[in-house]
Short mmCIF file of C-alpha atoms in Angstrom, two decimals:
data_model
loop_
_atom_site.label_atom_id
_atom_site.label_comp_id
_atom_site.label_asym_id
_atom_site.label_seq_id
_atom_site.Cartn_x
_atom_site.Cartn_y
_atom_site.Cartn_z
CA MET A 186 97.25 91.96 80.29
CA ILE A 187 98.42 92.94 83.76
CA THR A 188 98.48 90.09 86.26
CA ILE A 189 99.72 89.64 89.80
CA GLU A 190 102.29 87.15 88.54
CA SER A 191 103.65 89.47 85.86
CA ILE A 192 104.23 92.26 88.36
CA GLN A 193 105.61 89.93 91.03
CA SER A 194 108.12 88.55 88.54
CA ALA A 195 109.59 92.05 88.17
CA CYS A 196 109.68 92.84 91.90
CA LYS A 197 112.99 92.53 93.71
CA THR A 198 111.59 92.44 97.26
CA SER A 199 109.07 90.32 99.11
CA ALA A 200 107.32 93.54 100.18
CA GLY A 201 106.90 94.46 96.50
CA LYS A 202 105.59 91.01 95.65
CA ASN A 203 103.04 91.31 98.49
CA LYS A 204 101.96 94.80 97.40
CA ALA A 205 101.56 93.55 93.81
CA VAL A 206 98.56 91.55 95.01
CA VAL A 207 96.77 94.82 95.88
CA PHE A 208 97.92 96.88 92.91
CA ALA A 209 97.69 94.39 90.02
CA ALA A 210 93.88 94.34 89.96
CA LEU A 211 93.70 98.14 90.18
CA LEU A 212 96.25 98.55 87.39
CA ALA A 213 94.41 96.02 85.19
CA GLU A 214 91.14 97.89 85.74
CA ILE A 215 92.30 101.52 85.54
CA CYS A 216 95.17 101.56 83.01
CA PRO A 217 93.06 100.82 79.90
CA GLN A 218 90.78 103.76 80.72
CA TRP A 219 93.81 106.03 80.27
CA GLY A 220 95.20 104.46 77.09
CA ILE A 221 97.82 102.34 78.83
CA ASN A 222 96.58 99.35 76.91
CA THR A 223 99.40 97.57 75.10
CA GLN A 224 102.19 95.36 76.38
CA LYS A 225 104.79 98.06 75.62
CA ARG A 226 102.83 100.74 77.45
CA GLU A 227 102.04 98.55 80.44
CA ALA A 228 105.67 97.42 80.78
CA MET A 229 107.06 100.96 80.62
CA PHE A 230 104.37 102.37 82.93
CA ILE A 231 104.71 99.68 85.60
CA ALA A 232 108.53 99.81 85.46
CA GLN A 233 108.37 103.52 86.21
CA LEU A 234 105.83 102.97 89.01
CA LEU A 235 107.91 100.24 90.62
CA HIS A 236 110.90 102.54 90.81
CA GLU A 237 109.02 105.70 91.80
CA SER A 238 107.06 104.00 94.60
CA GLY A 239 109.69 101.59 95.91
CA GLU A 240 107.64 98.67 94.61
CA PHE A 241 104.31 100.16 95.77
CA ARG A 242 105.55 100.75 99.33
CA TYR A 243 105.60 104.55 99.27
CA LEU A 244 102.51 106.50 98.29
CA ALA A 245 103.80 109.75 99.80
CA GLU A 246 107.14 111.46 99.34
CA LEU A 247 109.68 110.70 102.00
CA GLY A 248 111.60 113.49 103.61
CA SER A 249 111.74 115.76 106.60
CA ASN A 250 109.91 119.06 106.82
CA SER A 251 113.20 120.81 106.08
CA TYR A 252 113.64 118.71 102.92
CA LEU A 253 110.06 119.38 101.80
CA SER A 254 110.46 123.11 102.48
CA LYS A 255 111.99 123.35 98.97
CA TYR A 256 108.38 123.22 97.74
CA ASP A 257 107.28 125.91 100.19
CA THR A 258 109.13 129.05 99.08
CA GLY A 259 110.96 130.45 96.12
CA LYS A 260 110.83 129.76 92.40
CA LEU A 261 110.12 126.03 92.69
CA ALA A 262 107.16 126.66 95.00
CA ILE A 263 105.72 129.20 92.56
CA ARG A 264 106.28 126.88 89.58
CA LEU A 265 104.36 124.14 91.43
CA GLY A 266 101.48 126.51 92.18
CA ASN A 267 102.30 126.83 95.86
CA THR A 268 102.42 130.20 97.57
CA PRO A 269 105.84 131.86 97.83
CA GLU A 270 105.40 132.31 101.61
CA ALA A 271 106.66 129.81 104.17
CA ASP A 272 103.15 128.65 105.07
CA GLY A 273 103.45 124.86 104.91
CA ASP A 274 101.93 124.21 101.50
CA GLY A 275 105.18 122.55 100.44
CA GLN A 276 104.52 119.82 103.01
CA LEU A 277 100.77 119.77 102.28
CA TYR A 278 101.28 119.30 98.52
CA LYS A 279 104.32 117.04 98.70
CA GLY A 280 104.60 114.22 96.18
CA ARG A 281 101.87 111.60 96.50
CA GLY A 282 100.62 108.69 94.45
CA LEU A 283 102.58 106.11 92.48
CA ILE A 284 104.07 108.86 90.31
CA GLN A 285 104.51 111.64 92.79
CA VAL A 286 101.97 114.38 92.02
CA THR A 287 103.62 117.45 93.57
CA GLY A 288 102.46 121.04 94.10
CA LYS A 289 99.06 122.69 94.45
CA TYR A 290 98.71 123.29 90.70
CA ASN A 291 99.20 119.59 89.91
CA TYR A 292 96.88 118.53 92.74
CA LYS A 293 94.22 120.85 91.31
CA LYS A 294 94.61 119.55 87.74
CA CYS A 295 94.76 115.92 88.84
CA GLY A 296 91.74 116.41 91.10
CA GLU A 297 89.74 117.91 88.25
CA ALA A 298 90.53 114.90 86.06
CA LEU A 299 89.73 112.37 88.80
CA LYS A 300 86.74 114.32 90.14
CA LEU A 301 88.31 114.54 93.60
CA ASN A 302 88.96 117.64 95.68
CA LEU A 303 92.67 117.03 96.08
CA VAL A 304 93.40 120.63 97.04
CA LYS A 305 91.37 120.18 100.24
CA ASN A 306 92.19 116.47 100.62
CA PRO A 307 95.68 115.84 99.22
CA GLU A 308 96.00 112.65 101.29
CA PHE A 309 93.43 110.99 98.98
CA LEU A 310 96.40 110.17 96.70
CA GLU A 311 97.69 107.81 99.38
CA ASN A 312 94.69 105.55 98.75
CA PRO A 313 95.76 102.72 96.38
CA ARG A 314 92.94 103.33 93.85
CA HIS A 315 93.64 107.06 93.70
CA ALA A 316 97.40 106.45 93.65
CA VAL A 317 96.96 104.35 90.48
CA SER A 318 94.49 106.80 88.92
CA SER A 319 96.74 109.78 89.60
CA ALA A 320 99.70 107.98 88.02
CA CYS A 321 97.59 107.24 84.95
CA TRP A 322 96.48 110.88 84.80
CA TYR A 323 100.10 112.03 85.04
CA TRP A 324 101.14 109.58 82.31
CA GLN A 325 98.39 110.67 79.94
CA SER A 326 98.73 114.39 80.68
CA ARG A 327 102.42 114.26 79.74
CA LYS A 328 101.77 112.03 76.70
CA LEU A 329 104.19 109.36 77.93
CA ASN A 330 102.77 106.57 75.75
CA ARG A 331 104.92 108.01 72.96
CA PHE A 332 108.04 106.94 74.88
CA ALA A 333 106.65 103.48 75.61
CA ASP A 334 105.65 102.98 71.97
CA ALA A 335 109.20 103.95 70.90
CA ASP A 336 110.95 101.84 73.60
CA ASP A 337 112.49 105.09 74.89
CA ILE A 338 113.02 104.50 78.61
CA LEU A 339 115.51 107.37 78.82
CA GLY A 340 112.98 109.90 77.48
CA CYS A 341 110.25 108.51 79.71
CA THR A 342 112.45 108.63 82.80
CA LYS A 343 113.52 112.21 82.10
CA SER A 344 109.88 113.23 81.67
CA ILE A 345 108.93 111.73 85.03
CA ASN A 346 112.05 112.40 87.05
CA GLY A 347 113.48 115.48 85.38
CA GLY A 348 116.76 113.60 84.99
CA THR A 349 118.09 110.07 84.96
CA ASN A 350 117.77 109.21 88.66
CA GLY A 351 117.25 105.45 88.98
CA LEU A 352 117.54 104.78 85.25
CA GLU A 353 119.29 101.42 85.66
CA ASP A 354 116.70 100.29 88.20
CA ARG A 355 113.88 101.32 85.87
CA LYS A 356 115.56 99.44 83.00
CA GLN A 357 115.75 96.27 85.08
CA TYR A 358 112.05 96.42 85.90
CA TRP A 359 111.22 97.20 82.27
CA GLU A 360 113.23 94.28 80.91
CA LYS A 361 111.50 91.85 83.28
CA LEU A 362 108.04 93.25 82.52
CA LYS A 363 108.57 93.06 78.75
CA ILE A 364 109.01 89.32 79.21
CA SER A 365 106.33 88.66 81.86
CA LEU A 366 103.48 90.76 80.45
CA PRO A 367 101.64 88.97 77.63
CA LYS A 368 101.66 90.71 74.26
#
């Protein structure tokens, strides 16, 4: 069961501990609806969220317009469902939520699942409730419980991040959460 105390025990910063007060109740309510309902799944999921969001501090991708332009043109833009023209949709559909939903295609699919018009209102994913729900949608849509059930943090991290960025940080959160979350 997800509690404020279990999340706070994993946080490294006072800002994270403070944000845990807001997010713990939402996680406890929303996660079971998406099959994130065992100690292993909760620990892996929250460890990934803590890393991806800077301990719940960032609900939108950081970066300048020039950095986010990588989503605006070229092959990556097209793969994300953005237009190939330099029209600003890279900035509009930048990563948002606790697991950064990125690109028009993903906003559309996530919005359909959450019954929100995220294509017209992408900033909805910066709302704590929607940030949690979108992370749960992402987790379920990529079948990430299989990694949690197998204690495979490397596979889970690669599925979320595309590589191993922050793997040691994620492991530290995971180890603490495995102890603090009741079985």
